[in-house]
Short mmCIF file of C-alpha atoms in Angstrom, two decimals:
data_model
loop_
_atom_site.label_atom_id
_atom_site.label_comp_id
_atom_site.label_asym_id
_atom_site.label_seq_id
_atom_site.Cartn_x
_atom_site.Cartn_y
_atom_site.Cartn_z
CA MET I 1 -48.07 -25.22 -35.71
CA LEU I 2 -49.67 -23.08 -33.07
CA LYS I 3 -47.27 -21.92 -30.40
CA LYS I 4 -48.19 -21.19 -26.85
CA LYS I 5 -47.14 -17.63 -26.07
CA LEU I 6 -45.01 -16.78 -23.10
CA ASN I 7 -46.15 -14.15 -20.68
CA CYS I 8 -42.90 -12.30 -20.12
CA VAL I 9 -39.32 -12.26 -21.38
CA LEU I 10 -36.67 -10.27 -19.51
CA LEU I 11 -33.50 -8.97 -21.14
CA ILE I 12 -30.56 -7.99 -18.94
CA ASP I 13 -27.86 -6.18 -20.90
CA ASP I 14 -26.03 -2.87 -20.53
CA ASP I 15 -25.69 -2.25 -24.25
CA GLU I 16 -28.46 -0.15 -25.73
CA ALA I 17 -27.95 -1.29 -29.31
CA THR I 18 -27.97 -4.96 -28.29
CA ASN I 19 -31.21 -4.50 -26.37
CA TYR I 20 -32.81 -2.74 -29.31
CA LEU I 21 -31.84 -5.57 -31.65
CA HIS I 22 -32.86 -8.34 -29.27
CA LYS I 23 -36.22 -6.73 -28.60
CA MET I 24 -36.82 -6.65 -32.32
CA ILE I 25 -35.85 -10.30 -32.72
CA ILE I 26 -38.11 -11.31 -29.86
CA LYS I 27 -40.92 -9.37 -31.46
CA ASN I 28 -40.28 -11.20 -34.74
CA ALA I 29 -40.27 -14.53 -32.95
CA ASN I 30 -43.77 -13.60 -31.77
CA CYS I 31 -43.34 -15.69 -28.67
CA THR I 32 -44.29 -13.48 -25.76
CA GLU I 33 -46.94 -11.07 -24.49
CA LYS I 34 -44.33 -8.63 -23.20
CA CYS I 35 -40.61 -8.11 -23.27
CA LEU I 36 -38.90 -6.09 -20.55
CA VAL I 37 -35.41 -4.65 -20.67
CA VAL I 38 -33.12 -3.70 -17.79
CA GLU I 39 -29.58 -2.41 -18.16
CA SER I 40 -27.90 -3.89 -15.11
CA GLY I 41 -27.98 -6.83 -12.74
CA TYR I 42 -29.09 -4.50 -9.93
CA GLU I 43 -32.05 -3.25 -11.91
CA ALA I 44 -32.97 -6.83 -12.72
CA LEU I 45 -32.88 -7.86 -9.05
CA GLU I 46 -34.96 -4.83 -8.14
CA LEU I 47 -37.52 -5.76 -10.76
CA LEU I 48 -37.62 -9.42 -9.72
CA THR I 49 -38.04 -8.65 -6.03
CA SER I 50 -40.71 -5.96 -6.31
CA LYS I 51 -44.37 -6.75 -6.57
CA GLU I 52 -46.80 -5.34 -9.04
CA ASN I 53 -50.48 -5.87 -8.27
CA ASP I 54 -49.37 -8.05 -5.38
CA LYS I 55 -47.51 -10.42 -7.69
CA TYR I 56 -43.89 -10.94 -8.50
CA LEU I 57 -42.96 -10.54 -12.13
CA GLN I 58 -41.60 -14.08 -12.57
CA PRO I 59 -40.56 -13.92 -16.21
CA ASP I 60 -40.79 -17.12 -18.22
CA LEU I 61 -37.48 -16.53 -19.90
CA ILE I 62 -34.49 -14.43 -18.86
CA PHE I 63 -31.59 -13.55 -21.14
CA LEU I 64 -28.52 -12.47 -19.22
CA ASP I 65 -25.39 -10.72 -20.49
CA ILE I 66 -22.01 -11.60 -18.93
CA ASN I 67 -20.02 -8.38 -19.17
CA MET I 68 -21.79 -5.56 -17.42
CA PRO I 69 -20.42 -2.81 -15.21
CA LYS I 70 -20.48 -3.39 -11.44
CA MET I 71 -22.60 -6.55 -11.16
CA ASN I 72 -21.66 -8.83 -14.03
CA GLY I 73 -23.67 -11.81 -15.20
CA TRP I 74 -21.96 -14.25 -12.84
CA GLU I 75 -22.57 -12.03 -9.84
CA PHE I 76 -26.17 -11.65 -10.85
CA LEU I 77 -26.46 -15.45 -10.84
CA GLU I 78 -25.07 -15.59 -7.30
CA ALA I 79 -27.62 -13.06 -6.12
CA TYR I 80 -30.34 -14.81 -8.08
CA GLU I 81 -29.65 -18.03 -6.23
CA ASN I 82 -30.46 -16.25 -2.99
CA LEU I 83 -33.85 -15.06 -4.12
CA ASN I 84 -36.97 -16.74 -2.84
CA LEU I 85 -38.27 -19.31 -5.26
CA ASN I 86 -41.38 -17.31 -5.98
CA GLN I 87 -39.31 -14.30 -6.99
CA ARG I 88 -37.17 -16.16 -9.46
CA GLY I 89 -38.14 -16.56 -13.05
CA LYS I 90 -40.71 -19.28 -13.49
CA MET I 91 -38.84 -20.98 -16.18
CA ILE I 92 -35.53 -20.60 -17.80
CA LEU I 93 -32.48 -18.45 -17.52
CA VAL I 94 -30.07 -18.26 -20.44
CA MET I 95 -26.73 -16.55 -20.58
CA LEU I 96 -25.86 -14.60 -23.68
CA THR I 97 -22.28 -14.02 -24.60
CA THR I 98 -20.28 -12.27 -27.27
CA SER I 99 -17.16 -14.35 -26.89
CA MET I 100 -17.37 -18.09 -27.11
CA ASN I 101 -14.78 -18.27 -24.38
CA PRO I 102 -14.48 -21.96 -23.39
CA ASP I 103 -13.76 -21.01 -19.78
CA ASP I 104 -17.05 -19.16 -19.59
CA ARG I 105 -18.87 -22.10 -21.11
CA LYS I 106 -17.33 -24.49 -18.60
CA LYS I 107 -18.23 -22.19 -15.75
CA ALA I 108 -21.78 -21.90 -17.07
CA GLU I 109 -22.16 -25.67 -17.07
CA THR I 110 -21.51 -25.79 -13.34
CA ILE I 111 -24.30 -23.38 -12.46
CA GLU I 112 -27.51 -25.11 -11.63
CA ASN I 113 -29.87 -22.21 -12.21
CA LEU I 114 -28.54 -21.62 -15.68
CA ASP I 115 -30.39 -23.43 -18.45
CA GLY I 116 -28.43 -22.35 -21.46
CA PHE I 117 -25.47 -20.52 -22.86
CA ILE I 118 -25.77 -19.06 -26.33
CA SER I 119 -23.81 -16.58 -28.37
CA LYS I 120 -25.01 -13.16 -29.42
CA PRO I 121 -26.89 -12.02 -31.31
CA LEU I 122 -30.07 -13.76 -30.37
CA THR I 123 -31.89 -15.32 -33.33
CA VAL I 124 -35.50 -16.32 -33.88
CA GLU I 125 -34.31 -19.93 -34.31
CA ALA I 126 -32.45 -19.88 -31.01
CA ILE I 127 -35.55 -18.60 -29.22
CA ASN I 128 -37.73 -21.21 -30.86
CA ASP I 129 -35.25 -23.94 -29.94
CA LEU I 130 -35.28 -22.82 -26.32
CA ILE I 131 -39.04 -22.73 -26.17
CA ALA I 132 -39.30 -26.15 -27.78
CA LYS I 133 -36.72 -27.59 -25.41
CA TYR I 134 -37.93 -26.15 -22.13
CA LEU I 135 -41.35 -24.65 -22.37
CA ASP I 136 -43.50 -26.77 -24.65
CA VAL Q 1 29.23 -35.94 -15.64
CA TYR Q 2 31.36 -33.35 -13.94
CA CYS Q 3 34.89 -34.59 -13.03
CA ARG Q 4 37.58 -33.14 -10.85
CA GLY Q 5 40.85 -34.68 -9.73
CA LYS Q 6 43.78 -33.78 -7.50
CA VAL Q 7 47.03 -35.56 -6.76
CA ILE Q 8 47.59 -35.92 -3.06
CA GLU Q 9 50.77 -38.03 -2.82
CA TRP Q 10 54.04 -37.98 -4.74
CA ASP Q 11 57.23 -40.07 -4.68
CA ASP Q 12 60.69 -38.60 -4.30
CA GLU Q 13 60.85 -37.59 -7.92
CA TRP Q 14 57.44 -35.90 -7.81
CA ASN Q 15 55.70 -38.62 -9.71
CA PRO Q 16 52.10 -38.85 -8.63
CA LEU Q 17 51.29 -41.83 -6.45
CA ARG Q 18 47.79 -41.21 -5.25
CA ALA Q 19 44.98 -38.93 -6.35
CA VAL Q 20 41.47 -38.05 -5.29
CA GLU Q 21 38.85 -37.77 -7.92
CA SER Q 22 35.22 -36.83 -7.87
CA HIS Q 23 32.60 -37.63 -10.49
CA VAL Q 24 29.35 -35.84 -10.07
CA ASP Q 25 26.27 -36.73 -12.00
CA ILE Q 26 24.95 -33.37 -13.20
CA THR Q 27 22.17 -34.66 -15.40
CA LYS Q 28 19.59 -32.83 -13.24
CA LEU Q 29 21.50 -29.59 -13.45
CA LYS Q 30 21.86 -29.87 -17.22
CA GLU Q 31 18.20 -30.70 -17.54
CA THR Q 32 17.24 -27.64 -15.54
CA GLU Q 33 19.52 -25.48 -17.61
CA GLU Q 34 17.98 -26.74 -20.77
CA ALA Q 35 14.47 -26.30 -19.45
CA GLU Q 36 15.34 -22.73 -18.53
CA LYS Q 37 16.72 -22.09 -21.96
CA LYS Q 38 13.65 -23.54 -23.56
CA TYR Q 39 11.43 -21.47 -21.28
CA SER Q 40 13.17 -18.23 -22.15
CA GLU Q 41 12.97 -19.06 -25.83
CA GLU Q 42 9.27 -19.67 -25.42
CA LEU Q 43 8.90 -16.37 -23.61
CA GLU Q 44 10.71 -14.59 -26.36
CA SER Q 45 8.51 -16.05 -29.05
CA LYS Q 46 5.39 -15.24 -26.98
CA ASN Q 47 6.61 -11.67 -26.72
CA LYS Q 48 7.11 -11.50 -30.45
CA GLU Q 49 3.61 -12.83 -30.92
CA LEU Q 50 2.24 -10.09 -28.68
CA GLU Q 51 4.10 -7.44 -30.62
CA GLN Q 52 2.70 -8.91 -33.78
CA PHE Q 53 -0.75 -8.70 -32.24
CA ALA Q 54 -0.29 -5.03 -31.50
CA TYR Q 55 0.74 -4.49 -35.07
CA VAL Q 56 -2.31 -6.31 -36.37
CA ALA Q 57 -4.52 -4.31 -34.03
CA SER Q 58 -3.03 -1.06 -35.18
CA HIS Q 59 -3.14 -1.59 -38.90
CA ASP Q 60 -5.36 -4.44 -39.94
CA LEU Q 61 -8.14 -3.75 -37.47
CA GLN Q 62 -8.14 0.01 -37.58
CA GLU Q 63 -8.48 0.16 -41.31
CA PRO Q 64 -11.89 -1.53 -41.60
CA ILE Q 65 -13.13 0.29 -38.51
CA ARG Q 66 -12.21 3.58 -40.11
CA THR Q 67 -14.03 2.57 -43.29
CA ILE Q 68 -17.20 1.69 -41.41
CA ALA Q 69 -16.98 4.95 -39.47
CA SER Q 70 -16.47 7.08 -42.56
CA PHE Q 71 -19.26 5.52 -44.57
CA SER Q 72 -21.79 5.44 -41.79
CA GLU Q 73 -21.08 9.11 -41.18
CA LEU Q 74 -21.54 9.78 -44.88
CA LEU Q 75 -24.82 7.89 -44.80
CA GLU Q 76 -25.95 9.97 -41.86
CA GLN Q 77 -24.96 13.25 -43.46
CA LYS Q 78 -26.71 12.44 -46.68
CA TYR Q 79 -29.75 10.49 -45.58
CA LYS Q 80 -30.58 11.40 -42.01
CA GLY Q 81 -34.27 12.28 -41.83
CA LYS Q 82 -34.84 11.13 -45.41
CA LEU Q 83 -35.32 7.45 -44.63
CA ASP Q 84 -37.46 6.59 -41.65
CA LYS Q 85 -37.06 6.90 -37.90
CA GLU Q 86 -35.82 3.35 -37.55
CA ALA Q 87 -33.12 3.84 -40.15
CA ASP Q 88 -31.89 6.90 -38.26
CA GLN Q 89 -31.77 4.84 -35.09
CA TYR Q 90 -29.80 2.04 -36.80
CA LEU Q 91 -27.30 4.57 -38.09
CA LYS Q 92 -26.93 6.08 -34.64
CA PHE Q 93 -26.12 2.63 -33.22
CA ILE Q 94 -23.64 1.87 -35.99
CA ILE Q 95 -21.83 5.16 -35.52
CA SER Q 96 -21.64 4.99 -31.75
CA SER Q 97 -20.52 1.34 -31.79
CA THR Q 98 -17.87 2.10 -34.37
CA ASN Q 99 -16.55 4.99 -32.32
CA ARG Q 100 -16.48 2.78 -29.29
CA MET Q 101 -14.60 0.09 -31.16
CA LYS Q 102 -12.12 2.69 -32.33
CA SER Q 103 -11.35 3.79 -28.79
CA LEU Q 104 -11.20 0.19 -27.52
CA VAL Q 105 -8.69 -0.79 -30.19
CA ASN Q 106 -6.64 2.35 -29.58
CA GLY Q 107 -6.66 1.70 -25.85
CA LEU Q 108 -5.60 -1.90 -26.34
CA LEU Q 109 -2.85 -0.82 -28.67
CA ASP Q 110 -1.56 1.76 -26.20
CA TYR Q 111 -1.71 -0.82 -23.45
CA SER Q 112 0.34 -3.36 -25.37
CA SER Q 113 2.94 -0.82 -26.36
CA LEU Q 114 3.49 0.40 -22.78
CA GLY Q 115 6.94 -0.54 -21.58
CA ARG Q 116 8.38 -1.08 -25.02
CA ASN Q 117 10.73 1.81 -24.46
CA LYS Q 118 12.67 1.08 -21.31
CA GLU Q 119 14.77 4.23 -21.23
CA PHE Q 120 14.40 6.08 -17.95
CA THR Q 121 15.29 9.73 -17.58
CA LYS Q 122 15.08 12.37 -14.88
CA VAL Q 123 11.56 13.74 -14.77
CA ASP Q 124 10.65 16.93 -12.95
CA CYS Q 125 7.12 16.19 -11.75
CA SER Q 126 6.30 19.87 -11.14
CA LEU Q 127 7.07 20.72 -14.74
CA LEU Q 128 5.28 17.61 -15.91
CA LEU Q 129 2.11 18.57 -14.03
CA LYS Q 130 2.23 22.12 -15.41
CA SER Q 131 2.40 20.80 -18.94
CA ILE Q 132 -0.39 18.28 -18.31
CA GLN Q 133 -2.65 21.02 -16.99
CA GLU Q 134 -1.87 23.04 -20.06
CA ASP Q 135 -2.86 20.07 -22.25
CA MET Q 136 -6.07 19.50 -20.33
CA LYS Q 137 -7.00 23.16 -20.17
CA VAL Q 138 -10.30 22.72 -21.99
CA SER Q 139 -11.71 20.02 -19.75
CA ILE Q 140 -10.42 21.79 -16.65
CA THR Q 141 -12.15 25.01 -17.62
CA ASP Q 142 -15.28 23.20 -18.77
CA THR Q 143 -15.73 21.52 -15.41
CA ALA Q 144 -14.63 24.63 -13.47
CA ALA Q 145 -12.16 22.41 -11.69
CA GLU Q 146 -9.67 23.63 -9.13
CA ILE Q 147 -6.34 21.80 -9.15
CA ASN Q 148 -3.77 22.26 -6.41
CA VAL Q 149 -0.34 20.79 -6.93
CA GLY Q 150 1.94 20.51 -3.90
CA GLN Q 151 5.69 20.39 -4.01
CA LEU Q 152 6.68 17.51 -6.27
CA PRO Q 153 10.07 15.84 -6.61
CA ILE Q 154 12.33 15.08 -9.54
CA ILE Q 155 12.21 11.34 -10.17
CA THR Q 156 13.66 8.77 -12.51
CA GLY Q 157 11.22 7.22 -14.91
CA HIS Q 158 9.71 7.07 -18.33
CA GLU Q 159 8.35 10.54 -18.97
CA ILE Q 160 5.64 9.68 -21.51
CA GLU Q 161 4.27 6.92 -19.29
CA LEU Q 162 4.35 9.09 -16.17
CA ARG Q 163 2.50 11.76 -18.10
CA LEU Q 164 -0.13 9.22 -19.10
CA LEU Q 165 -0.40 8.11 -15.47
CA PHE Q 166 -1.10 11.59 -14.09
CA GLN Q 167 -3.31 12.43 -17.04
CA ASN Q 168 -5.48 9.36 -16.48
CA LEU Q 169 -5.86 10.03 -12.77
CA ILE Q 170 -6.71 13.70 -13.31
CA SER Q 171 -9.18 13.04 -16.09
CA ASN Q 172 -10.88 10.41 -13.92
CA ALA Q 173 -11.16 12.96 -11.13
CA LEU Q 174 -12.73 15.41 -13.58
CA LYS Q 175 -15.06 12.81 -15.01
CA PHE Q 176 -16.36 11.20 -11.84
CA LYS Q 177 -17.35 14.45 -10.19
CA LYS Q 178 -20.42 14.97 -8.08
CA GLU Q 179 -23.25 16.55 -9.93
CA GLY Q 180 -23.33 20.31 -9.55
CA ILE Q 181 -20.09 20.42 -7.58
CA PRO Q 182 -16.93 21.54 -9.41
CA PRO Q 183 -14.08 19.08 -9.03
CA LYS Q 184 -11.35 19.90 -6.55
CA ILE Q 185 -8.14 17.97 -7.09
CA GLN Q 186 -5.07 17.95 -4.92
CA ILE Q 187 -1.81 16.33 -5.98
CA ILE Q 188 0.86 15.78 -3.35
CA ALA Q 189 4.01 13.77 -2.85
CA GLU Q 190 5.66 12.48 0.27
CA GLN Q 191 9.24 11.24 0.55
CA ARG Q 192 9.29 8.07 2.67
CA THR Q 193 12.17 5.84 3.69
CA ASP Q 194 11.96 3.37 0.82
CA ASP Q 195 9.90 5.18 -1.75
CA ILE Q 196 8.03 8.29 -2.78
CA LYS Q 197 4.29 8.25 -2.29
CA PHE Q 198 2.10 10.35 -4.56
CA SER Q 199 -1.56 11.04 -3.92
CA VAL Q 200 -4.22 12.41 -6.23
CA ILE Q 201 -7.13 13.46 -4.05
CA ASP Q 202 -10.55 14.39 -5.42
CA ASN Q 203 -13.97 15.38 -4.12
CA GLY Q 204 -15.88 13.18 -6.55
CA ILE Q 205 -18.45 10.42 -6.25
CA GLY Q 206 -16.09 7.91 -4.61
CA ILE Q 207 -15.93 4.13 -5.00
CA GLU Q 208 -17.50 1.41 -2.91
CA GLN Q 209 -15.07 -0.81 -1.04
CA GLN Q 210 -15.95 -3.96 -2.95
CA TYR Q 211 -14.92 -2.46 -6.30
CA GLN Q 212 -11.69 -0.81 -5.24
CA GLU Q 213 -9.48 -3.57 -6.58
CA ARG Q 214 -11.44 -4.47 -9.66
CA ILE Q 215 -11.22 -0.98 -11.18
CA PHE Q 216 -7.56 -1.55 -12.05
CA ALA Q 217 -8.32 -4.53 -14.29
CA ILE Q 218 -8.57 -3.95 -18.01
CA PHE Q 219 -12.02 -3.10 -19.44
CA GLN Q 220 -13.64 -3.12 -16.00
CA ARG Q 221 -16.22 -0.41 -15.57
CA LEU Q 222 -18.55 0.50 -12.76
CA HIS Q 223 -20.98 2.64 -14.71
CA SER Q 224 -23.06 2.28 -17.83
CA LYS Q 225 -21.99 4.09 -20.96
CA LYS Q 226 -24.92 6.43 -20.50
CA GLU Q 227 -23.76 7.57 -17.08
CA TYR Q 228 -20.07 7.95 -17.87
CA GLU Q 229 -18.28 7.49 -21.17
CA GLY Q 230 -15.12 5.42 -21.24
CA THR Q 231 -13.49 2.18 -22.20
CA GLY Q 232 -12.37 0.92 -18.80
CA ILE Q 233 -8.74 0.97 -19.78
CA GLY Q 234 -7.34 4.07 -18.02
CA LEU Q 235 -6.63 2.60 -14.61
CA ALA Q 236 -5.28 -0.61 -16.20
CA HIS Q 237 -2.80 1.65 -17.94
CA CYS Q 238 -1.87 3.24 -14.61
CA GLN Q 239 -1.40 -0.15 -13.00
CA LYS Q 240 0.86 -1.36 -15.80
CA ILE Q 241 2.91 1.84 -15.79
CA LEU Q 242 3.56 1.43 -12.07
CA GLU Q 243 4.48 -2.22 -12.49
CA LEU Q 244 7.01 -1.14 -15.11
CA HIS Q 245 8.40 1.43 -12.67
CA GLY Q 246 8.55 -0.98 -9.76
CA GLY Q 247 5.79 0.82 -7.87
CA LYS Q 248 2.26 0.20 -6.68
CA ILE Q 249 -1.13 1.87 -7.05
CA TRP Q 250 -4.24 1.68 -4.90
CA VAL Q 251 -7.26 3.73 -3.96
CA ASP Q 252 -8.71 4.92 -0.66
CA SER Q 253 -12.30 5.94 -1.02
CA LYS Q 254 -15.81 5.98 0.32
CA PRO Q 255 -18.92 6.48 -1.78
CA ASN Q 256 -19.84 10.16 -1.89
CA GLU Q 257 -16.71 11.22 -0.05
CA GLY Q 258 -14.20 11.47 -2.87
CA SER Q 259 -11.31 9.21 -3.82
CA THR Q 260 -7.60 9.29 -3.12
CA PHE Q 261 -5.49 7.46 -5.66
CA ASN Q 262 -2.10 6.68 -4.16
CA PHE Q 263 0.95 5.36 -5.92
CA THR Q 264 4.52 4.74 -4.97
CA LEU Q 265 7.71 4.97 -6.97
CA PRO Q 266 10.96 3.51 -5.69
CA ASN Q 267 13.69 5.95 -4.67
#
């Protein structure tokens, strides 16, 4: 089966080892042209709101960590809601979590801009499922 | 039912003629009492559970962490540079994560054991601060820090916890220093009508208003591990120690203008 490749995946996580691993998994999933990594919600907002070659980045898929220093995942989502539509990711935003805390899951279900909530580590199957569900 | 009676009229030979009696339905009262008893039993068992948790954290968790740490260090010693670059990177991640886990578990363990010993003694804060500075000599010299301690009182409290409190505040002041500027720390105390107010004043990087409450919560950090090492447990310790002493802690600060950590202890 021939998959359509995504243009850009953005990882937002403060843990270096996690980013390293997730980048590798995304590479193995062979699903995107490029994969960018930022280590905080602030950096992510900066990246999403700045233009390169007169265009916003608009990643197809964003993976967001919950526990980060200063701006955590939830606060990032609040700020994300206030972005202009053309600055937001084109497609889907998924929260990644280490703990399967039911409170977090419940909270995640109430957020409109959030398309998914999956537990770490990311797997090739999880990425393929997401792409099949939202992007094909 | 709660009953009470009293004779109010007698005949000539002191035989009772008339009496007043009251019968009060105390079902509600009894119910409340029982609920209270049940609640305190529940609390007790919850407390036991927590203690059990601390025990598990200390022994059962630390053991496998130590094993991972030892063997990954062995692997590094023996095979670093002999496998490939990626393998070296994996090992680096394993070792740093294991060390981090070790300090998180230790921090959690310390946190849960705070307050177990409720014995308060007289503590001479001046002596305490001298001994703390002696303990922290290396990091004070390394950062070329200047520490000024004002006149401090003798207070009643738990010495080990108070030591931890000052130690945490001082090591934060040393850690969150401005780049290229040696830390300057001032520790003062002020006797007020109802309490004693202590202040630990630094010339460090300061804290934005919106984070000044959050920093006291457990595992909350404002910086990435790359910028500043730490588990995010120090100020949670301080907060808990003050709660146990019947005091309060808060911070006054502006970004780039240093921080003043204040706390009060009752007289």
